[in-house]
Amino acid sequence: MTQTNDANKSMTLYHYWRSSSSWRVRWAMKIKGISYHDVPVNLLADAQKSPDYLKVNPVGFVPAIEIAGRCFGESLAILEWLEETNPTPALLPKDPLDRLYVRQLMLQIACNTQPIQNLSVMRMHSQDKAEQAKWAHHWISAGLAGYEKLLQHGKPGKFSFGDSITMADLCLIPQIYNALRFNVDSRQWPLLHGIGERGLALPECKAAHPDRQPGAQLLA
Ligand SMILES: N[C@@H](CCC(=O)N[C@@H](CS)C(=O)NCC(=O)O)C(=O)O
């Protein structure tokens, strides 16, 4: 596919080392063997709201990706594009109902959990760091408890759906990492905790891990 190859040659990922949404995309790109140029966006310095970055993603969130001169945001939309243009290794199951279930899991994190504990939402809720942490703790706990229930009614194996990594895991595992920052211990949910441990041990996940990203050492 010529278009895909051309696009793959010229990708720039705008991301923040500790952003769970950014980690989803980094991890997918590592799994699919796609290289990219890095542009770190420092959320603590509000670089996501700078005029330059707003030209990349007008809504002021990371990640964003530049592909063949065009810029796009929204991590799940980017994951779907990566899957369409680089189908192997697959990150979604083949059966449409299984895909529906995997997407339900993805959205349990990407719609029902992560946005509520986002930096801008926490800041709007309160300026007080302790209150922000309490808020994040509550909503991450609620979101992960829901994910565990979905797993109990699904077909978990080594990972969220069977024994292969899917996009659901790409959403879950960065959220588990984020949870630790707010003292939410995933051991209370045995199914997702085990998935988290196995996922973190994978080389592609390690390569996409926040600690290995540009900017991490400076800001940690
Ligand atoms: N739905 C978006 C969410 C992106 C998002 O919330 N990004 C966070 C970092 S994980 C962010 O840029 N926060 C900056 C802010 O809240 O100002 C996606 O999946 O890409």
PDB file of C-alpha atoms and ligand atoms in Angstrom:
ATOM      1  CA  MET A   1       0.000   0.000   0.000  1.00  0.00           C
ATOM      2  CA  THR A   2       1.860   3.018  -1.296  1.00  0.00           C
ATOM      3  CA  GLN A   3      -0.129   5.558   0.663  1.00  0.00           C
ATOM      4  CA  THR A   4       0.581   3.769   3.943  1.00  0.00           C
ATOM      5  CA  ASN A   5       4.281   3.513   3.274  1.00  0.00           C
ATOM      6  CA  ASP A   6       4.490   7.190   2.396  1.00  0.00           C
ATOM      7  CA  ALA A   7       2.508   8.127   5.484  1.00  0.00           C
ATOM      8  CA  ASN A   8       4.674   5.920   7.709  1.00  0.00           C
ATOM      9  CA  LYS A   9       7.808   7.696   6.528  1.00  0.00           C
ATOM     10  CA  SER A  10       6.735  11.117   7.680  1.00  0.00           C
ATOM     11  CA  MET A  11       5.006  10.716  11.035  1.00  0.00           C
ATOM     12  CA  THR A  12       5.538  13.060  13.940  1.00  0.00           C
ATOM     13  CA  LEU A  13       4.006  12.247  17.310  1.00  0.00           C
ATOM     14  CA  TYR A  14       3.278  15.120  19.665  1.00  0.00           C
ATOM     15  CA  HIS A  15       3.034  13.633  23.129  1.00  0.00           C
ATOM     16  CA  TYR A  16       3.757  13.988  26.816  1.00  0.00           C
ATOM     17  CA  TRP A  17       5.749  11.316  28.616  1.00  0.00           C
ATOM     18  CA  ARG A  18       3.229  10.765  31.429  1.00  0.00           C
ATOM     19  CA  SER A  19       0.060  11.082  29.322  1.00  0.00           C
ATOM     20  CA  SER A  20      -1.869   7.802  29.297  1.00  0.00           C
ATOM     21  CA  SER A  21      -3.556   8.710  25.992  1.00  0.00           C
ATOM     22  CA  SER A  22      -0.124   9.280  24.433  1.00  0.00           C
ATOM     23  CA  TRP A  23       1.129   5.939  25.736  1.00  0.00           C
ATOM     24  CA  ARG A  24      -1.728   4.143  23.922  1.00  0.00           C
ATOM     25  CA  VAL A  25      -0.512   5.489  20.579  1.00  0.00           C
ATOM     26  CA  ARG A  26       3.210   5.015  21.285  1.00  0.00           C
ATOM     27  CA  TRP A  27       2.559   1.398  22.241  1.00  0.00           C
ATOM     28  CA  ALA A  28       0.498   0.665  19.114  1.00  0.00           C
ATOM     29  CA  MET A  29       3.245   2.144  16.945  1.00  0.00           C
ATOM     30  CA  LYS A  30       5.884   0.010  18.660  1.00  0.00           C
ATOM     31  CA  ILE A  31       3.749  -3.136  18.175  1.00  0.00           C
ATOM     32  CA  LYS A  32       3.252  -2.338  14.501  1.00  0.00           C
ATOM     33  CA  GLY A  33       6.889  -1.425  14.017  1.00  0.00           C
ATOM     34  CA  ILE A  34       6.236   2.142  12.894  1.00  0.00           C
ATOM     35  CA  SER A  35       8.864   4.735  13.658  1.00  0.00           C
ATOM     36  CA  TYR A  36       8.077   8.384  14.281  1.00  0.00           C
ATOM     37  CA  HIS A  37       9.671  11.685  15.149  1.00  0.00           C
ATOM     38  CA  ASP A  38       9.088  12.821  18.723  1.00  0.00           C
ATOM     39  CA  VAL A  39       7.837  16.216  19.769  1.00  0.00           C
ATOM     40  CA  PRO A  40       7.420  16.376  23.551  1.00  0.00           C
ATOM     41  CA  VAL A  41       4.627  18.695  24.728  1.00  0.00           C
ATOM     42  CA  ASN A  42       5.072  19.718  28.349  1.00  0.00           C
ATOM     43  CA  LEU A  43       1.638  19.688  29.953  1.00  0.00           C
ATOM     44  CA  LEU A  44       2.989  21.052  33.233  1.00  0.00           C
ATOM     45  CA  ALA A  45       4.068  24.194  31.366  1.00  0.00           C
ATOM     46  CA  ASP A  46       0.696  24.303  29.544  1.00  0.00           C
ATOM     47  CA  ALA A  47       2.456  23.832  26.210  1.00  0.00           C
ATOM     48  CA  GLN A  48      -0.712  22.103  24.943  1.00  0.00           C
ATOM     49  CA  LYS A  49      -2.426  25.506  25.007  1.00  0.00           C
ATOM     50  CA  SER A  50       0.363  27.388  23.227  1.00  0.00           C
ATOM     51  CA  PRO A  51      -0.465  29.034  19.873  1.00  0.00           C
ATOM     52  CA  ASP A  52       2.039  26.774  18.102  1.00  0.00           C
ATOM     53  CA  TYR A  53       0.552  23.575  19.494  1.00  0.00           C
ATOM     54  CA  LEU A  54      -3.023  24.715  18.872  1.00  0.00           C
ATOM     55  CA  LYS A  55      -2.116  24.785  15.185  1.00  0.00           C
ATOM     56  CA  VAL A  56      -1.381  21.056  15.536  1.00  0.00           C
ATOM     57  CA  ASN A  57      -4.416  20.169  17.666  1.00  0.00           C
ATOM     58  CA  PRO A  58      -6.891  23.041  18.024  1.00  0.00           C
ATOM     59  CA  VAL A  59      -8.553  21.424  21.059  1.00  0.00           C
ATOM     60  CA  GLY A  60      -5.299  21.446  23.065  1.00  0.00           C
ATOM     61  CA  PHE A  61      -4.851  17.802  24.003  1.00  0.00           C
ATOM     62  CA  VAL A  62      -2.061  15.325  23.470  1.00  0.00           C
ATOM     63  CA  PRO A  63      -1.456  13.089  21.682  1.00  0.00           C
ATOM     64  CA  ALA A  64      -1.576  14.405  18.137  1.00  0.00           C
ATOM     65  CA  ILE A  65       0.024  12.970  15.070  1.00  0.00           C
ATOM     66  CA  GLU A  66       1.226  14.574  11.876  1.00  0.00           C
ATOM     67  CA  ILE A  67       0.899  12.282   8.900  1.00  0.00           C
ATOM     68  CA  ALA A  68       2.008  13.385   5.467  1.00  0.00           C
ATOM     69  CA  GLY A  69       1.648  17.041   6.432  1.00  0.00           C
ATOM     70  CA  ARG A  70      -1.790  16.713   8.088  1.00  0.00           C
ATOM     71  CA  CYS A  71      -2.396  16.789  11.863  1.00  0.00           C
ATOM     72  CA  PHE A  72      -4.852  14.699  13.846  1.00  0.00           C
ATOM     73  CA  GLY A  73      -5.744  14.260  17.507  1.00  0.00           C
ATOM     74  CA  GLU A  74      -7.732  11.675  19.514  1.00  0.00           C
ATOM     75  CA  SER A  75      -5.812   8.603  20.494  1.00  0.00           C
ATOM     76  CA  LEU A  76      -8.540   6.075  19.677  1.00  0.00           C
ATOM     77  CA  ALA A  77      -9.092   7.531  16.220  1.00  0.00           C
ATOM     78  CA  ILE A  78      -5.332   7.292  15.662  1.00  0.00           C
ATOM     79  CA  LEU A  79      -5.330   3.659  16.878  1.00  0.00           C
ATOM     80  CA  GLU A  80      -8.109   2.819  14.424  1.00  0.00           C
ATOM     81  CA  TRP A  81      -6.199   4.459  11.584  1.00  0.00           C
ATOM     82  CA  LEU A  82      -3.046   2.560  12.496  1.00  0.00           C
ATOM     83  CA  GLU A  83      -5.026  -0.687  12.484  1.00  0.00           C
ATOM     84  CA  GLU A  84      -6.587   0.068   9.099  1.00  0.00           C
ATOM     85  CA  THR A  85      -3.319   0.985   7.446  1.00  0.00           C
ATOM     86  CA  ASN A  86      -1.038  -1.505   9.234  1.00  0.00           C
ATOM     87  CA  PRO A  87      -3.323  -4.488   9.931  1.00  0.00           C
ATOM     88  CA  THR A  88      -0.666  -6.811  11.339  1.00  0.00           C
ATOM     89  CA  PRO A  89      -0.125  -7.541  14.125  1.00  0.00           C
ATOM     90  CA  ALA A  90      -3.853  -7.031  14.682  1.00  0.00           C
ATOM     91  CA  LEU A  91      -4.994  -5.086  17.721  1.00  0.00           C
ATOM     92  CA  LEU A  92      -8.669  -5.936  17.291  1.00  0.00           C
ATOM     93  CA  PRO A  93     -10.244  -9.406  17.086  1.00  0.00           C
ATOM     94  CA  LYS A  94     -11.744 -10.546  13.776  1.00  0.00           C
ATOM     95  CA  ASP A  95     -15.301 -11.295  14.863  1.00  0.00           C
ATOM     96  CA  PRO A  96     -17.502  -8.140  14.830  1.00  0.00           C
ATOM     97  CA  LEU A  97     -19.124  -8.950  18.183  1.00  0.00           C
ATOM     98  CA  ASP A  98     -15.724  -9.552  19.759  1.00  0.00           C
ATOM     99  CA  ARG A  99     -14.605  -6.195  18.318  1.00  0.00           C
ATOM    100  CA  LEU A 100     -17.667  -4.572  19.817  1.00  0.00           C
ATOM    101  CA  TYR A 101     -16.705  -5.968  23.218  1.00  0.00           C
ATOM    102  CA  VAL A 102     -13.075  -4.849  22.904  1.00  0.00           C
ATOM    103  CA  ARG A 103     -14.262  -1.356  21.952  1.00  0.00           C
ATOM    104  CA  GLN A 104     -16.587  -1.362  24.973  1.00  0.00           C
ATOM    105  CA  LEU A 105     -13.551  -2.066  27.158  1.00  0.00           C
ATOM    106  CA  MET A 106     -11.553   0.679  25.413  1.00  0.00           C
ATOM    107  CA  LEU A 107     -14.309   3.200  26.008  1.00  0.00           C
ATOM    108  CA  GLN A 108     -14.699   2.189  29.640  1.00  0.00           C
ATOM    109  CA  ILE A 109     -11.237   3.723  30.041  1.00  0.00           C
ATOM    110  CA  ALA A 110     -11.166   6.345  27.297  1.00  0.00           C
ATOM    111  CA  CYS A 111     -14.674   7.787  27.906  1.00  0.00           C
ATOM    112  CA  ASN A 112     -15.759   6.695  31.378  1.00  0.00           C
ATOM    113  CA  THR A 113     -12.484   7.068  33.274  1.00  0.00           C
ATOM    114  CA  GLN A 114      -9.557   9.044  31.778  1.00  0.00           C
ATOM    115  CA  PRO A 115     -11.429  12.237  30.799  1.00  0.00           C
ATOM    116  CA  ILE A 116     -12.809  12.727  34.325  1.00  0.00           C
ATOM    117  CA  GLN A 117      -9.319  12.658  35.866  1.00  0.00           C
ATOM    118  CA  ASN A 118      -7.712  14.748  33.156  1.00  0.00           C
ATOM    119  CA  LEU A 119      -5.499  17.668  34.181  1.00  0.00           C
ATOM    120  CA  SER A 120      -7.892  20.380  32.990  1.00  0.00           C
ATOM    121  CA  VAL A 121     -10.895  18.707  34.636  1.00  0.00           C
ATOM    122  CA  MET A 122      -9.038  18.293  37.940  1.00  0.00           C
ATOM    123  CA  ARG A 123      -7.952  21.952  37.823  1.00  0.00           C
ATOM    124  CA  MET A 124     -11.532  23.052  37.152  1.00  0.00           C
ATOM    125  CA  HIS A 125     -12.756  20.914  40.033  1.00  0.00           C
ATOM    126  CA  SER A 126     -10.295  22.432  42.505  1.00  0.00           C
ATOM    127  CA  GLN A 127      -7.006  24.301  42.756  1.00  0.00           C
ATOM    128  CA  ASP A 128      -6.150  22.305  45.862  1.00  0.00           C
ATOM    129  CA  LYS A 129      -3.765  19.426  45.070  1.00  0.00           C
ATOM    130  CA  ALA A 130      -5.184  17.171  47.823  1.00  0.00           C
ATOM    131  CA  GLU A 131      -8.716  17.691  46.558  1.00  0.00           C
ATOM    132  CA  GLN A 132      -7.594  17.022  42.981  1.00  0.00           C
ATOM    133  CA  ALA A 133      -5.996  13.767  44.114  1.00  0.00           C
ATOM    134  CA  LYS A 134      -9.158  12.735  45.979  1.00  0.00           C
ATOM    135  CA  TRP A 135     -11.218  13.416  42.853  1.00  0.00           C
ATOM    136  CA  ALA A 136      -8.871  11.433  40.621  1.00  0.00           C
ATOM    137  CA  HIS A 137      -8.745   8.570  43.129  1.00  0.00           C
ATOM    138  CA  HIS A 138     -12.534   8.350  43.174  1.00  0.00           C
ATOM    139  CA  TRP A 139     -13.076   8.353  39.412  1.00  0.00           C
ATOM    140  CA  ILE A 140     -10.170   6.069  38.553  1.00  0.00           C
ATOM    141  CA  SER A 141     -11.383   3.581  41.174  1.00  0.00           C
ATOM    142  CA  ALA A 142     -14.916   3.692  39.763  1.00  0.00           C
ATOM    143  CA  GLY A 143     -13.646   3.259  36.204  1.00  0.00           C
ATOM    144  CA  LEU A 144     -11.331   0.357  36.969  1.00  0.00           C
ATOM    145  CA  ALA A 145     -13.962  -1.382  39.126  1.00  0.00           C
ATOM    146  CA  GLY A 146     -16.270  -1.200  36.092  1.00  0.00           C
ATOM    147  CA  TYR A 147     -13.552  -2.623  33.832  1.00  0.00           C
ATOM    148  CA  GLU A 148     -13.087  -5.569  36.203  1.00  0.00           C
ATOM    149  CA  LYS A 149     -16.826  -6.295  36.045  1.00  0.00           C
ATOM    150  CA  LEU A 150     -16.707  -6.211  32.248  1.00  0.00           C
ATOM    151  CA  LEU A 151     -13.810  -8.680  32.351  1.00  0.00           C
ATOM    152  CA  GLN A 152     -15.795 -10.988  34.638  1.00  0.00           C
ATOM    153  CA  HIS A 153     -18.517 -11.091  31.998  1.00  0.00           C
ATOM    154  CA  GLY A 154     -16.122 -11.401  29.072  1.00  0.00           C
ATOM    155  CA  LYS A 155     -13.379 -13.704  27.862  1.00  0.00           C
ATOM    156  CA  PRO A 156     -10.176 -12.601  29.587  1.00  0.00           C
ATOM    157  CA  GLY A 157      -7.046 -14.677  29.117  1.00  0.00           C
ATOM    158  CA  LYS A 158      -3.524 -13.399  29.485  1.00  0.00           C
ATOM    159  CA  PHE A 159      -4.953 -10.076  28.351  1.00  0.00           C
ATOM    160  CA  SER A 160      -8.342  -8.343  28.342  1.00  0.00           C
ATOM    161  CA  PHE A 161      -9.651 -10.405  25.455  1.00  0.00           C
ATOM    162  CA  GLY A 162      -7.996 -13.791  25.140  1.00  0.00           C
ATOM    163  CA  ASP A 163      -4.263 -14.221  25.042  1.00  0.00           C
ATOM    164  CA  SER A 164      -3.305 -11.505  22.543  1.00  0.00           C
ATOM    165  CA  ILE A 165      -2.861  -7.820  23.179  1.00  0.00           C
ATOM    166  CA  THR A 166      -5.749  -5.704  21.903  1.00  0.00           C
ATOM    167  CA  MET A 167      -6.513  -1.997  21.908  1.00  0.00           C
ATOM    168  CA  ALA A 168      -8.360  -2.584  25.188  1.00  0.00           C
ATOM    169  CA  ASP A 169      -5.038  -3.384  26.895  1.00  0.00           C
ATOM    170  CA  LEU A 170      -3.449  -0.312  25.301  1.00  0.00           C
ATOM    171  CA  CYS A 171      -6.079   1.745  27.111  1.00  0.00           C
ATOM    172  CA  LEU A 172      -6.124  -0.227  30.368  1.00  0.00           C
ATOM    173  CA  ILE A 173      -2.451  -0.524  31.238  1.00  0.00           C
ATOM    174  CA  PRO A 174      -1.541   3.186  30.983  1.00  0.00           C
ATOM    175  CA  GLN A 175      -4.597   3.878  33.155  1.00  0.00           C
ATOM    176  CA  ILE A 176      -3.356   1.393  35.780  1.00  0.00           C
ATOM    177  CA  TYR A 177      -0.020   3.243  35.762  1.00  0.00           C
ATOM    178  CA  ASN A 178      -1.853   6.549  36.193  1.00  0.00           C
ATOM    179  CA  ALA A 179      -3.887   5.028  39.016  1.00  0.00           C
ATOM    180  CA  LEU A 180      -0.724   4.412  41.040  1.00  0.00           C
ATOM    181  CA  ARG A 181       0.027   8.156  40.994  1.00  0.00           C
ATOM    182  CA  PHE A 182      -3.263   8.640  42.833  1.00  0.00           C
ATOM    183  CA  ASN A 183      -2.762   5.724  45.240  1.00  0.00           C
ATOM    184  CA  VAL A 184      -5.243   3.455  43.534  1.00  0.00           C
ATOM    185  CA  ASP A 185      -3.870  -0.059  43.947  1.00  0.00           C
ATOM    186  CA  SER A 186      -4.925  -2.339  41.099  1.00  0.00           C
ATOM    187  CA  ARG A 187      -4.389  -5.459  43.236  1.00  0.00           C
ATOM    188  CA  GLN A 188      -7.977  -5.078  44.456  1.00  0.00           C
ATOM    189  CA  TRP A 189      -9.095  -6.118  40.932  1.00  0.00           C
ATOM    190  CA  PRO A 190      -7.334  -9.427  40.291  1.00  0.00           C
ATOM    191  CA  LEU A 191      -8.204  -9.859  36.624  1.00  0.00           C
ATOM    192  CA  LEU A 192      -7.068  -6.449  35.460  1.00  0.00           C
ATOM    193  CA  HIS A 193      -4.122  -6.448  37.831  1.00  0.00           C
ATOM    194  CA  GLY A 194      -2.783  -9.651  36.239  1.00  0.00           C
ATOM    195  CA  ILE A 195      -3.307  -8.199  32.774  1.00  0.00           C
ATOM    196  CA  GLY A 196      -1.414  -5.103  33.863  1.00  0.00           C
ATOM    197  CA  GLU A 197       1.558  -7.116  35.123  1.00  0.00           C
ATOM    198  CA  ARG A 198       1.766  -9.178  31.936  1.00  0.00           C
ATOM    199  CA  GLY A 199       1.338  -6.139  29.697  1.00  0.00           C
ATOM    200  CA  LEU A 200       4.063  -4.136  31.406  1.00  0.00           C
ATOM    201  CA  ALA A 201       6.498  -7.004  30.843  1.00  0.00           C
ATOM    202  CA  LEU A 202       6.143  -6.802  27.041  1.00  0.00           C
ATOM    203  CA  PRO A 203       9.046  -5.150  25.215  1.00  0.00           C
ATOM    204  CA  GLU A 204       6.817  -2.873  23.105  1.00  0.00           C
ATOM    205  CA  CYS A 205       5.013  -1.682  26.208  1.00  0.00           C
ATOM    206  CA  LYS A 206       8.348  -1.010  27.910  1.00  0.00           C
ATOM    207  CA  ALA A 207       9.603   0.931  24.904  1.00  0.00           C
ATOM    208  CA  ALA A 208       6.482   3.124  25.017  1.00  0.00           C
ATOM    209  CA  HIS A 209       6.598   3.485  28.829  1.00  0.00           C
ATOM    210  CA  PRO A 210       6.575   7.054  30.206  1.00  0.00           C
ATOM    211  CA  ASP A 211       9.972   6.637  31.874  1.00  0.00           C
ATOM    212  CA  ARG A 212      11.597   6.061  28.486  1.00  0.00           C
ATOM    213  CA  GLN A 213      10.182   9.158  26.800  1.00  0.00           C
ATOM    214  CA  PRO A 214      11.881  12.454  26.083  1.00  0.00           C
ATOM    215  CA  GLY A 215      11.260  14.911  28.887  1.00  0.00           C
ATOM    216  CA  ALA A 216      10.695  12.283  31.582  1.00  0.00           C
ATOM    217  CA  GLN A 217      14.017  12.708  33.343  1.00  0.00           C
ATOM    218  CA  LEU A 218      13.787  16.501  33.383  1.00  0.00           C
ATOM    219  CA  LEU A 219      10.315  16.628  34.837  1.00  0.00           C
ATOM    220  CA  ALA A 220      10.101  13.590  37.114  1.00  0.00           C
TER     221      ALA A 220
HETATM  222  N1  LIG B   1      -9.833  11.919  24.135  1.00  0.00           N
HETATM  223  C1  LIG B   1      -8.468  12.373  24.043  1.00  0.00           C
HETATM  224  C2  LIG B   1      -7.993  12.711  25.435  1.00  0.00           C
HETATM  225  C3  LIG B   1      -6.643  13.332  25.406  1.00  0.00           C
HETATM  226  C4  LIG B   1      -6.243  13.853  26.771  1.00  0.00           C
HETATM  227  O1  LIG B   1      -7.042  13.979  27.687  1.00  0.00           O
HETATM  228  N2  LIG B   1      -4.958  14.159  26.884  1.00  0.00           N
HETATM  229  C5  LIG B   1      -4.463  14.698  28.128  1.00  0.00           C
HETATM  230  C6  LIG B   1      -3.220  13.960  28.545  1.00  0.00           C
HETATM  231  S1  LIG B   1      -3.570  12.235  28.812  1.00  0.00           S
HETATM  232  C7  LIG B   1      -4.159  16.161  27.931  1.00  0.00           C
HETATM  233  O2  LIG B   1      -3.699  16.560  26.876  1.00  0.00           O
HETATM  234  N3  LIG B   1      -4.415  16.974  28.956  1.00  0.00           N
HETATM  235  C8  LIG B   1      -4.128  18.354  28.916  1.00  0.00           C
HETATM  236  C9  LIG B   1      -5.151  19.185  29.599  1.00  0.00           C
HETATM  237  O3  LIG B   1      -6.063  18.635  30.231  1.00  0.00           O
HETATM  238  O4  LIG B   1      -5.030  20.416  29.504  1.00  0.00           O
HETATM  239  C10 LIG B   1      -7.593  11.264  23.417  1.00  0.00           C
HETATM  240  O5  LIG B   1      -7.911  10.096  23.603  1.00  0.00           O
HETATM  241  O6  LIG B   1      -6.622  11.585  22.733  1.00  0.00           O
END
